[in-house]
PDB file of C-alpha atoms and ligand atoms in Angstrom:
ATOM      1  CA  MET A   1     -28.367 -74.259 -31.746  1.00  0.00           C
ATOM      2  CA  ILE A   2     -28.824 -77.902 -30.696  1.00  0.00           C
ATOM      3  CA  VAL A   3     -30.336 -80.129 -33.382  1.00  0.00           C
ATOM      4  CA  VAL A   4     -30.968 -83.884 -33.473  1.00  0.00           C
ATOM      5  CA  PHE A   5     -31.119 -85.832 -36.756  1.00  0.00           C
ATOM      6  CA  LEU A   6     -33.503 -88.801 -36.886  1.00  0.00           C
ATOM      7  CA  GLY A   7     -34.030 -91.233 -39.739  1.00  0.00           C
ATOM      8  CA  PRO A   8     -33.442 -94.865 -40.624  1.00  0.00           C
ATOM      9  CA  PRO A   9     -29.965 -96.153 -41.500  1.00  0.00           C
ATOM     10  CA  GLY A  10     -29.281 -94.898 -45.013  1.00  0.00           C
ATOM     11  CA  SER A  11     -31.589 -91.877 -44.710  1.00  0.00           C
ATOM     12  CA  GLY A  12     -28.659 -89.469 -45.054  1.00  0.00           C
ATOM     13  CA  LYS A  13     -28.395 -88.302 -41.436  1.00  0.00           C
ATOM     14  CA  GLY A  14     -24.608 -88.397 -41.413  1.00  0.00           C
ATOM     15  CA  THR A  15     -24.390 -86.744 -44.814  1.00  0.00           C
ATOM     16  CA  GLN A  16     -26.758 -83.921 -43.876  1.00  0.00           C
ATOM     17  CA  ALA A  17     -25.362 -83.399 -40.375  1.00  0.00           C
ATOM     18  CA  ALA A  18     -21.877 -82.904 -41.878  1.00  0.00           C
ATOM     19  CA  ARG A  19     -23.233 -80.330 -44.361  1.00  0.00           C
ATOM     20  CA  LEU A  20     -25.198 -78.393 -41.755  1.00  0.00           C
ATOM     21  CA  SER A  21     -22.177 -78.466 -39.466  1.00  0.00           C
ATOM     22  CA  ALA A  22     -20.077 -76.759 -42.159  1.00  0.00           C
ATOM     23  CA  ARG A  23     -22.865 -74.250 -42.863  1.00  0.00           C
ATOM     24  CA  LEU A  24     -23.399 -73.291 -39.195  1.00  0.00           C
ATOM     25  CA  GLY A  25     -19.808 -73.678 -37.975  1.00  0.00           C
ATOM     26  CA  ILE A  26     -20.815 -76.006 -35.141  1.00  0.00           C
ATOM     27  CA  SER A  27     -19.724 -79.601 -34.589  1.00  0.00           C
ATOM     28  CA  ALA A  28     -21.693 -82.610 -35.788  1.00  0.00           C
ATOM     29  CA  ILE A  29     -21.381 -85.498 -33.369  1.00  0.00           C
ATOM     30  CA  SER A  30     -22.079 -88.988 -34.674  1.00  0.00           C
ATOM     31  CA  THR A  31     -22.365 -91.666 -32.013  1.00  0.00           C
ATOM     32  CA  GLY A  32     -21.717 -94.219 -34.779  1.00  0.00           C
ATOM     33  CA  ASP A  33     -18.378 -92.494 -35.524  1.00  0.00           C
ATOM     34  CA  LEU A  34     -17.502 -92.241 -31.807  1.00  0.00           C
ATOM     35  CA  LEU A  35     -18.166 -95.968 -31.422  1.00  0.00           C
ATOM     36  CA  ARG A  36     -16.208 -96.855 -34.594  1.00  0.00           C
ATOM     37  CA  GLN A  37     -13.266 -94.793 -33.231  1.00  0.00           C
ATOM     38  CA  ALA A  38     -13.402 -96.788 -29.974  1.00  0.00           C
ATOM     39  CA  VAL A  39     -13.437-100.006 -32.034  1.00  0.00           C
ATOM     40  CA  ALA A  40     -10.425 -98.826 -34.088  1.00  0.00           C
ATOM     41  CA  ARG A  41      -8.497 -97.937 -30.909  1.00  0.00           C
ATOM     42  CA  GLY A  42      -9.262-101.395 -29.509  1.00  0.00           C
ATOM     43  CA  THR A  43     -10.487-100.078 -26.139  1.00  0.00           C
ATOM     44  CA  ALA A  44     -12.537-102.328 -23.832  1.00  0.00           C
ATOM     45  CA  LEU A  45     -15.617-100.306 -24.751  1.00  0.00           C
ATOM     46  CA  GLY A  46     -14.745-100.592 -28.441  1.00  0.00           C
ATOM     47  CA  GLU A  47     -14.518-104.366 -28.203  1.00  0.00           C
ATOM     48  CA  LYS A  48     -17.976-104.571 -26.573  1.00  0.00           C
ATOM     49  CA  ALA A  49     -19.403-102.200 -29.207  1.00  0.00           C
ATOM     50  CA  ARG A  50     -17.828-104.030 -32.162  1.00  0.00           C
ATOM     51  CA  VAL A  51     -19.652-107.286 -31.501  1.00  0.00           C
ATOM     52  CA  VAL A  52     -23.032-105.545 -31.187  1.00  0.00           C
ATOM     53  CA  MET A  53     -22.530-103.267 -34.210  1.00  0.00           C
ATOM     54  CA  GLU A  54     -21.559-106.185 -36.435  1.00  0.00           C
ATOM     55  CA  ARG A  55     -24.926-107.764 -35.598  1.00  0.00           C
ATOM     56  CA  GLY A  56     -26.752-104.542 -36.523  1.00  0.00           C
ATOM     57  CA  GLU A  57     -28.134-104.123 -32.998  1.00  0.00           C
ATOM     58  CA  LEU A  58     -27.961-101.125 -30.679  1.00  0.00           C
ATOM     59  CA  VAL A  59     -24.954-100.782 -28.378  1.00  0.00           C
ATOM     60  CA  PRO A  60     -26.112-100.769 -24.677  1.00  0.00           C
ATOM     61  CA  ASP A  61     -27.473 -97.375 -23.633  1.00  0.00           C
ATOM     62  CA  GLU A  62     -25.052 -96.846 -20.730  1.00  0.00           C
ATOM     63  CA  LEU A  63     -21.994 -97.314 -22.988  1.00  0.00           C
ATOM     64  CA  VAL A  64     -23.192 -94.854 -25.622  1.00  0.00           C
ATOM     65  CA  GLU A  65     -24.357 -92.343 -23.011  1.00  0.00           C
ATOM     66  CA  GLY A  66     -20.919 -92.403 -21.370  1.00  0.00           C
ATOM     67  CA  VAL A  67     -19.157 -91.756 -24.679  1.00  0.00           C
ATOM     68  CA  LEU A  68     -21.559 -88.966 -25.604  1.00  0.00           C
ATOM     69  CA  ARG A  69     -21.527 -87.284 -22.185  1.00  0.00           C
ATOM     70  CA  GLU A  70     -17.732 -87.080 -22.342  1.00  0.00           C
ATOM     71  CA  ARG A  71     -17.768 -85.718 -25.920  1.00  0.00           C
ATOM     72  CA  LEU A  72     -20.278 -82.996 -25.028  1.00  0.00           C
ATOM     73  CA  THR A  73     -17.957 -81.589 -22.354  1.00  0.00           C
ATOM     74  CA  GLU A  74     -15.456 -80.579 -25.069  1.00  0.00           C
ATOM     75  CA  ALA A  75     -15.074 -76.879 -25.816  1.00  0.00           C
ATOM     76  CA  ASP A  76     -16.495 -77.052 -29.363  1.00  0.00           C
ATOM     77  CA  CYS A  77     -19.904 -78.076 -27.971  1.00  0.00           C
ATOM     78  CA  ARG A  78     -20.332 -75.033 -25.732  1.00  0.00           C
ATOM     79  CA  ASP A  79     -22.292 -72.946 -28.230  1.00  0.00           C
ATOM     80  CA  GLY A  80     -24.311 -75.728 -29.807  1.00  0.00           C
ATOM     81  CA  PHE A  81     -23.925 -78.966 -31.764  1.00  0.00           C
ATOM     82  CA  LEU A  82     -25.694 -81.368 -34.081  1.00  0.00           C
ATOM     83  CA  LEU A  83     -26.399 -84.964 -33.052  1.00  0.00           C
ATOM     84  CA  ASP A  84     -26.379 -87.694 -35.691  1.00  0.00           C
ATOM     85  CA  GLY A  85     -27.431 -91.126 -34.465  1.00  0.00           C
ATOM     86  CA  TYR A  86     -28.319 -90.176 -30.894  1.00  0.00           C
ATOM     87  CA  PRO A  87     -30.845 -90.695 -29.389  1.00  0.00           C
ATOM     88  CA  ARG A  88     -31.985 -94.023 -30.867  1.00  0.00           C
ATOM     89  CA  ASN A  89     -34.621 -94.991 -28.311  1.00  0.00           C
ATOM     90  CA  VAL A  90     -36.775 -93.240 -25.711  1.00  0.00           C
ATOM     91  CA  ALA A  91     -34.389 -94.081 -22.828  1.00  0.00           C
ATOM     92  CA  GLN A  92     -31.562 -92.331 -24.720  1.00  0.00           C
ATOM     93  CA  ALA A  93     -33.841 -89.328 -25.383  1.00  0.00           C
ATOM     94  CA  GLU A  94     -34.530 -89.048 -21.653  1.00  0.00           C
ATOM     95  CA  ALA A  95     -30.787 -89.324 -20.949  1.00  0.00           C
ATOM     96  CA  LEU A  96     -30.125 -86.526 -23.458  1.00  0.00           C
ATOM     97  CA  ASP A  97     -32.777 -84.324 -21.807  1.00  0.00           C
ATOM     98  CA  ALA A  98     -31.016 -84.886 -18.473  1.00  0.00           C
ATOM     99  CA  ILE A  99     -27.548 -84.119 -19.903  1.00  0.00           C
ATOM    100  CA  LEU A 100     -28.800 -80.894 -21.517  1.00  0.00           C
ATOM    101  CA  GLY A 101     -30.950 -79.947 -18.528  1.00  0.00           C
ATOM    102  CA  SER A 102     -27.935 -80.184 -16.211  1.00  0.00           C
ATOM    103  CA  THR A 103     -26.361 -77.282 -18.127  1.00  0.00           C
ATOM    104  CA  GLY A 104     -29.614 -75.315 -18.514  1.00  0.00           C
ATOM    105  CA  ARG A 105     -29.974 -76.142 -22.198  1.00  0.00           C
ATOM    106  CA  GLY A 106     -32.598 -77.835 -24.374  1.00  0.00           C
ATOM    107  CA  LEU A 107     -33.134 -79.111 -27.910  1.00  0.00           C
ATOM    108  CA  ASP A 108     -34.072 -76.556 -30.551  1.00  0.00           C
ATOM    109  CA  ARG A 109     -35.190 -78.875 -33.351  1.00  0.00           C
ATOM    110  CA  VAL A 110     -35.396 -82.517 -34.417  1.00  0.00           C
ATOM    111  CA  ILE A 111     -34.908 -83.134 -38.140  1.00  0.00           C
ATOM    112  CA  ASN A 112     -36.756 -86.312 -39.138  1.00  0.00           C
ATOM    113  CA  ILE A 113     -35.490 -87.513 -42.533  1.00  0.00           C
ATOM    114  CA  LEU A 114     -38.072 -89.623 -44.380  1.00  0.00           C
ATOM    115  CA  VAL A 115     -37.009 -92.307 -46.864  1.00  0.00           C
ATOM    116  CA  SER A 116     -38.518 -95.642 -47.848  1.00  0.00           C
ATOM    117  CA  GLU A 117     -36.749 -98.811 -46.753  1.00  0.00           C
ATOM    118  CA  LYS A 118     -36.120 -99.630 -50.418  1.00  0.00           C
ATOM    119  CA  VAL A 119     -34.151 -96.404 -51.013  1.00  0.00           C
ATOM    120  CA  ALA A 120     -32.261 -96.678 -47.710  1.00  0.00           C
ATOM    121  CA  VAL A 121     -31.202-100.272 -48.400  1.00  0.00           C
ATOM    122  CA  ALA A 122     -30.072 -99.406 -51.941  1.00  0.00           C
ATOM    123  CA  ARG A 123     -27.890 -96.532 -50.630  1.00  0.00           C
ATOM    124  CA  LEU A 124     -26.252 -98.727 -48.010  1.00  0.00           C
ATOM    125  CA  ALA A 125     -25.569-101.385 -50.642  1.00  0.00           C
ATOM    126  CA  GLY A 126     -23.736 -98.674 -52.616  1.00  0.00           C
ATOM    127  CA  ARG A 127     -21.692 -97.705 -49.551  1.00  0.00           C
ATOM    128  CA  ALA A 128     -20.907-101.376 -48.845  1.00  0.00           C
ATOM    129  CA  ARG A 129     -19.284-101.545 -52.279  1.00  0.00           C
ATOM    130  CA  SER A 130     -17.267 -98.325 -51.867  1.00  0.00           C
ATOM    131  CA  GLU A 131     -16.381 -98.112 -48.145  1.00  0.00           C
ATOM    132  CA  ARG A 132     -16.643-101.724 -46.934  1.00  0.00           C
ATOM    133  CA  ARG A 133     -18.156-100.875 -43.543  1.00  0.00           C
ATOM    134  CA  ALA A 134     -18.593-104.089 -41.548  1.00  0.00           C
ATOM    135  CA  ASP A 135     -22.283-103.412 -40.778  1.00  0.00           C
ATOM    136  CA  ASP A 136     -23.291-102.646 -44.394  1.00  0.00           C
ATOM    137  CA  ASP A 137     -23.609-106.266 -45.558  1.00  0.00           C
ATOM    138  CA  PRO A 138     -27.184-107.065 -46.703  1.00  0.00           C
ATOM    139  CA  GLU A 139     -28.206-109.177 -43.709  1.00  0.00           C
ATOM    140  CA  THR A 140     -26.946-106.621 -41.155  1.00  0.00           C
ATOM    141  CA  VAL A 141     -28.596-103.787 -43.080  1.00  0.00           C
ATOM    142  CA  ARG A 142     -31.955-105.615 -42.840  1.00  0.00           C
ATOM    143  CA  GLU A 143     -31.450-106.044 -39.091  1.00  0.00           C
ATOM    144  CA  ARG A 144     -30.563-102.334 -38.677  1.00  0.00           C
ATOM    145  CA  GLN A 145     -33.766-101.357 -40.511  1.00  0.00           C
ATOM    146  CA  ARG A 146     -35.795-103.700 -38.281  1.00  0.00           C
ATOM    147  CA  VAL A 147     -34.174-102.254 -35.126  1.00  0.00           C
ATOM    148  CA  TYR A 148     -34.966 -98.743 -36.370  1.00  0.00           C
ATOM    149  CA  ARG A 149     -38.641 -99.559 -36.950  1.00  0.00           C
ATOM    150  CA  GLU A 150     -38.934-101.275 -33.580  1.00  0.00           C
ATOM    151  CA  LYS A 151     -36.995 -98.848 -31.346  1.00  0.00           C
ATOM    152  CA  THR A 152     -36.118 -95.578 -32.984  1.00  0.00           C
ATOM    153  CA  SER A 153     -39.379 -94.778 -34.733  1.00  0.00           C
ATOM    154  CA  ARG A 154     -41.062 -94.341 -31.316  1.00  0.00           C
ATOM    155  CA  LEU A 155     -38.844 -91.331 -30.824  1.00  0.00           C
ATOM    156  CA  VAL A 156     -40.683 -89.513 -33.570  1.00  0.00           C
ATOM    157  CA  GLU A 157     -43.832 -89.487 -31.436  1.00  0.00           C
ATOM    158  CA  TYR A 158     -41.815 -88.576 -28.324  1.00  0.00           C
ATOM    159  CA  TYR A 159     -40.500 -85.451 -30.026  1.00  0.00           C
ATOM    160  CA  ARG A 160     -43.618 -84.707 -32.100  1.00  0.00           C
ATOM    161  CA  SER A 161     -45.685 -84.398 -28.925  1.00  0.00           C
ATOM    162  CA  ARG A 162     -43.259 -81.661 -27.830  1.00  0.00           C
ATOM    163  CA  GLY A 163     -43.526 -79.791 -31.117  1.00  0.00           C
ATOM    164  CA  LEU A 164     -39.845 -80.276 -31.957  1.00  0.00           C
ATOM    165  CA  ILE A 165     -40.085 -82.432 -35.115  1.00  0.00           C
ATOM    166  CA  VAL A 166     -39.727 -81.215 -38.676  1.00  0.00           C
ATOM    167  CA  ASP A 167     -40.308 -83.884 -41.345  1.00  0.00           C
ATOM    168  CA  ILE A 168     -37.887 -83.639 -44.285  1.00  0.00           C
ATOM    169  CA  PRO A 169     -38.424 -85.621 -47.520  1.00  0.00           C
ATOM    170  CA  GLY A 170     -35.102 -87.473 -47.888  1.00  0.00           C
ATOM    171  CA  GLU A 171     -35.275 -89.134 -51.306  1.00  0.00           C
ATOM    172  CA  GLY A 172     -34.097 -86.180 -53.392  1.00  0.00           C
ATOM    173  CA  THR A 173     -30.495 -85.320 -54.192  1.00  0.00           C
ATOM    174  CA  VAL A 174     -28.125 -84.417 -51.346  1.00  0.00           C
ATOM    175  CA  ASP A 175     -28.480 -80.704 -52.320  1.00  0.00           C
ATOM    176  CA  GLU A 176     -32.292 -80.887 -52.365  1.00  0.00           C
ATOM    177  CA  VAL A 177     -32.400 -82.454 -48.913  1.00  0.00           C
ATOM    178  CA  SER A 178     -29.923 -79.843 -47.564  1.00  0.00           C
ATOM    179  CA  SER A 179     -32.113 -77.020 -48.936  1.00  0.00           C
ATOM    180  CA  ALA A 180     -35.219 -78.496 -47.311  1.00  0.00           C
ATOM    181  CA  ILE A 181     -33.392 -78.649 -43.965  1.00  0.00           C
ATOM    182  CA  GLU A 182     -32.085 -75.078 -44.266  1.00  0.00           C
ATOM    183  CA  ASN A 183     -35.610 -73.867 -45.090  1.00  0.00           C
ATOM    184  CA  ALA A 184     -37.079 -75.733 -42.150  1.00  0.00           C
ATOM    185  CA  LEU A 185     -34.507 -74.136 -39.823  1.00  0.00           C
ATOM    186  CA  LYS A 186     -35.161 -70.727 -41.473  1.00  0.00           C
ATOM    187  CA  LEU A 187     -31.448 -70.157 -42.050  1.00  0.00           C
ATOM    188  CA  PRO A 188     -30.474 -66.864 -43.702  1.00  0.00           C
ATOM    189  CA  GLY A 189     -30.226 -67.272 -47.482  1.00  0.00           C
ATOM    190  CA  ALA A 190     -32.437 -70.389 -47.552  1.00  0.00           C
ATOM    191  CA  ALA A 191     -34.822 -70.409 -50.536  1.00  0.00           C
TER     192      ALA A 191
HETATM  193  P1  B4P B 201     -24.574 -95.016 -37.654  1.00  0.00           P
HETATM  194  O1  B4P B 201     -23.134 -94.739 -37.844  1.00  0.00           O
HETATM  195  O2  B4P B 201     -25.393 -93.933 -37.016  1.00  0.00           O
HETATM  196  O3  B4P B 201     -25.133 -95.432 -39.096  1.00  0.00           O
HETATM  197  P2  B4P B 201     -26.518 -95.239 -39.876  1.00  0.00           P
HETATM  198  O4  B4P B 201     -27.700 -95.175 -39.004  1.00  0.00           O
HETATM  199  O5  B4P B 201     -26.503 -96.305 -40.899  1.00  0.00           O
HETATM  200  O6  B4P B 201     -26.500 -93.872 -40.615  1.00  0.00           O
HETATM  201  P3  B4P B 201     -25.371 -93.220 -41.536  1.00  0.00           P
HETATM  202  O7  B4P B 201     -25.176 -91.853 -40.984  1.00  0.00           O
HETATM  203  O8  B4P B 201     -24.178 -94.054 -41.602  1.00  0.00           O
HETATM  204  O9  B4P B 201     -25.918 -93.245 -43.006  1.00  0.00           O
HETATM  205  P4  B4P B 201     -26.392 -92.049 -43.888  1.00  0.00           P
HETATM  206  O10 B4P B 201     -27.838 -92.212 -43.672  1.00  0.00           O
HETATM  207  O11 B4P B 201     -25.818 -90.694 -43.684  1.00  0.00           O
HETATM  208  O12 B4P B 201     -24.788 -96.335 -36.754  1.00  0.00           O
HETATM  209  C1  B4P B 201     -24.067 -97.549 -36.991  1.00  0.00           C
HETATM  210  C2  B4P B 201     -24.234 -98.492 -35.780  1.00  0.00           C
HETATM  211  O13 B4P B 201     -23.648 -97.888 -34.596  1.00  0.00           O
HETATM  212  C3  B4P B 201     -25.664 -98.811 -35.348  1.00  0.00           C
HETATM  213  O14 B4P B 201     -26.232 -99.864 -36.102  1.00  0.00           O
HETATM  214  C4  B4P B 201     -25.462 -99.174 -33.846  1.00  0.00           C
HETATM  215  O15 B4P B 201     -25.008-100.492 -33.683  1.00  0.00           O
HETATM  216  C5  B4P B 201     -24.378 -98.227 -33.398  1.00  0.00           C
HETATM  217  N1  B4P B 201     -24.895 -96.993 -32.784  1.00  0.00           N
HETATM  218  C6  B4P B 201     -24.727 -95.722 -33.265  1.00  0.00           C
HETATM  219  N2  B4P B 201     -25.346 -94.824 -32.447  1.00  0.00           N
HETATM  220  C7  B4P B 201     -25.915 -95.554 -31.446  1.00  0.00           C
HETATM  221  C8  B4P B 201     -26.721 -95.211 -30.319  1.00  0.00           C
HETATM  222  N3  B4P B 201     -27.086 -93.936 -30.050  1.00  0.00           N
HETATM  223  N4  B4P B 201     -27.155 -96.217 -29.502  1.00  0.00           N
HETATM  224  C9  B4P B 201     -26.829 -97.487 -29.729  1.00  0.00           C
HETATM  225  N5  B4P B 201     -26.085 -97.893 -30.797  1.00  0.00           N
HETATM  226  C10 B4P B 201     -25.639 -96.942 -31.643  1.00  0.00           C
HETATM  227  O16 B4P B 201     -25.839 -92.404 -45.371  1.00  0.00           O
HETATM  228  C11 B4P B 201     -25.938 -93.663 -45.947  1.00  0.00           C
HETATM  229  C12 B4P B 201     -25.443 -93.659 -47.403  1.00  0.00           C
HETATM  230  O17 B4P B 201     -26.360 -92.934 -48.229  1.00  0.00           O
HETATM  231  C13 B4P B 201     -24.082 -93.007 -47.626  1.00  0.00           C
HETATM  232  O18 B4P B 201     -23.354 -93.821 -48.507  1.00  0.00           O
HETATM  233  C14 B4P B 201     -24.399 -91.662 -48.280  1.00  0.00           C
HETATM  234  O19 B4P B 201     -23.381 -91.229 -49.179  1.00  0.00           O
HETATM  235  C15 B4P B 201     -25.677 -91.979 -49.032  1.00  0.00           C
HETATM  236  N6  B4P B 201     -26.562 -90.820 -49.187  1.00  0.00           N
HETATM  237  C16 B4P B 201     -26.889 -89.935 -48.207  1.00  0.00           C
HETATM  238  N7  B4P B 201     -27.767 -89.024 -48.680  1.00  0.00           N
HETATM  239  C17 B4P B 201     -28.034 -89.378 -49.999  1.00  0.00           C
HETATM  240  C18 B4P B 201     -28.877 -88.820 -51.030  1.00  0.00           C
HETATM  241  N8  B4P B 201     -29.662 -87.742 -50.832  1.00  0.00           N
HETATM  242  N9  B4P B 201     -28.895 -89.439 -52.228  1.00  0.00           N
HETATM  243  C19 B4P B 201     -28.128 -90.534 -52.465  1.00  0.00           C
HETATM  244  N10 B4P B 201     -27.297 -91.094 -51.532  1.00  0.00           N
HETATM  245  C20 B4P B 201     -27.253 -90.514 -50.309  1.00  0.00           C
END
């Protein structure tokens, strides 16, 4: 199964991708995490990404695509994977189609997590207090929400026109959102 998670920063994509990964036994790949690892290692790519991420903007498509393409060649991705944070614009969606198409594969589903900006911003403020992520300060969070509305929300139409989108209400508890996703994917044992 190959599933993409869409939703604004703070919608719970990372949280839900990790849970579904454990449930299905397939890897969840977060481009945000891959970029933060490159930053922590201090690679040339990481240094370029750090500056952009701290502004709340999107890292250039070719950098993220390179990191993702390499990650998807690893053995754990052979039988499926979950994508959290990629694609984030239509150009990245087209790049993903090309990467998958080159191995005869395609997307099964796109989970679109719906939350209001107010809820998303409040959650990220909570994480800023507990985890101190550099891009969770209030000004950067506002910029990330703006970038999402401007760039990423167009992806919803891109995938909706292909019949791949399932809308998931994202303002309930973590368990409630997980159940809604499992139902939408018709997983065995889902309510
Ligand atoms: P990401 O790491 O993808 O960060 P995000 O969009 O904020 O989502 P995240 O997964 O962290 O938050 P979640 O909603 O799970 O991106 C960071 C930056 O990396 C981007 O701004 C960009 O610069 C760069 N980047 C990444 N991918 C890129 C790409 N493809 N192209 C270009 N640039 C890229 O959770 C948020 C909080 O809510 C958590 O604290 C969680 O505990 C909490 N939460 C989750 N579900 C909840 C619930 N139901 N109830 C209460 N709290 C909940």
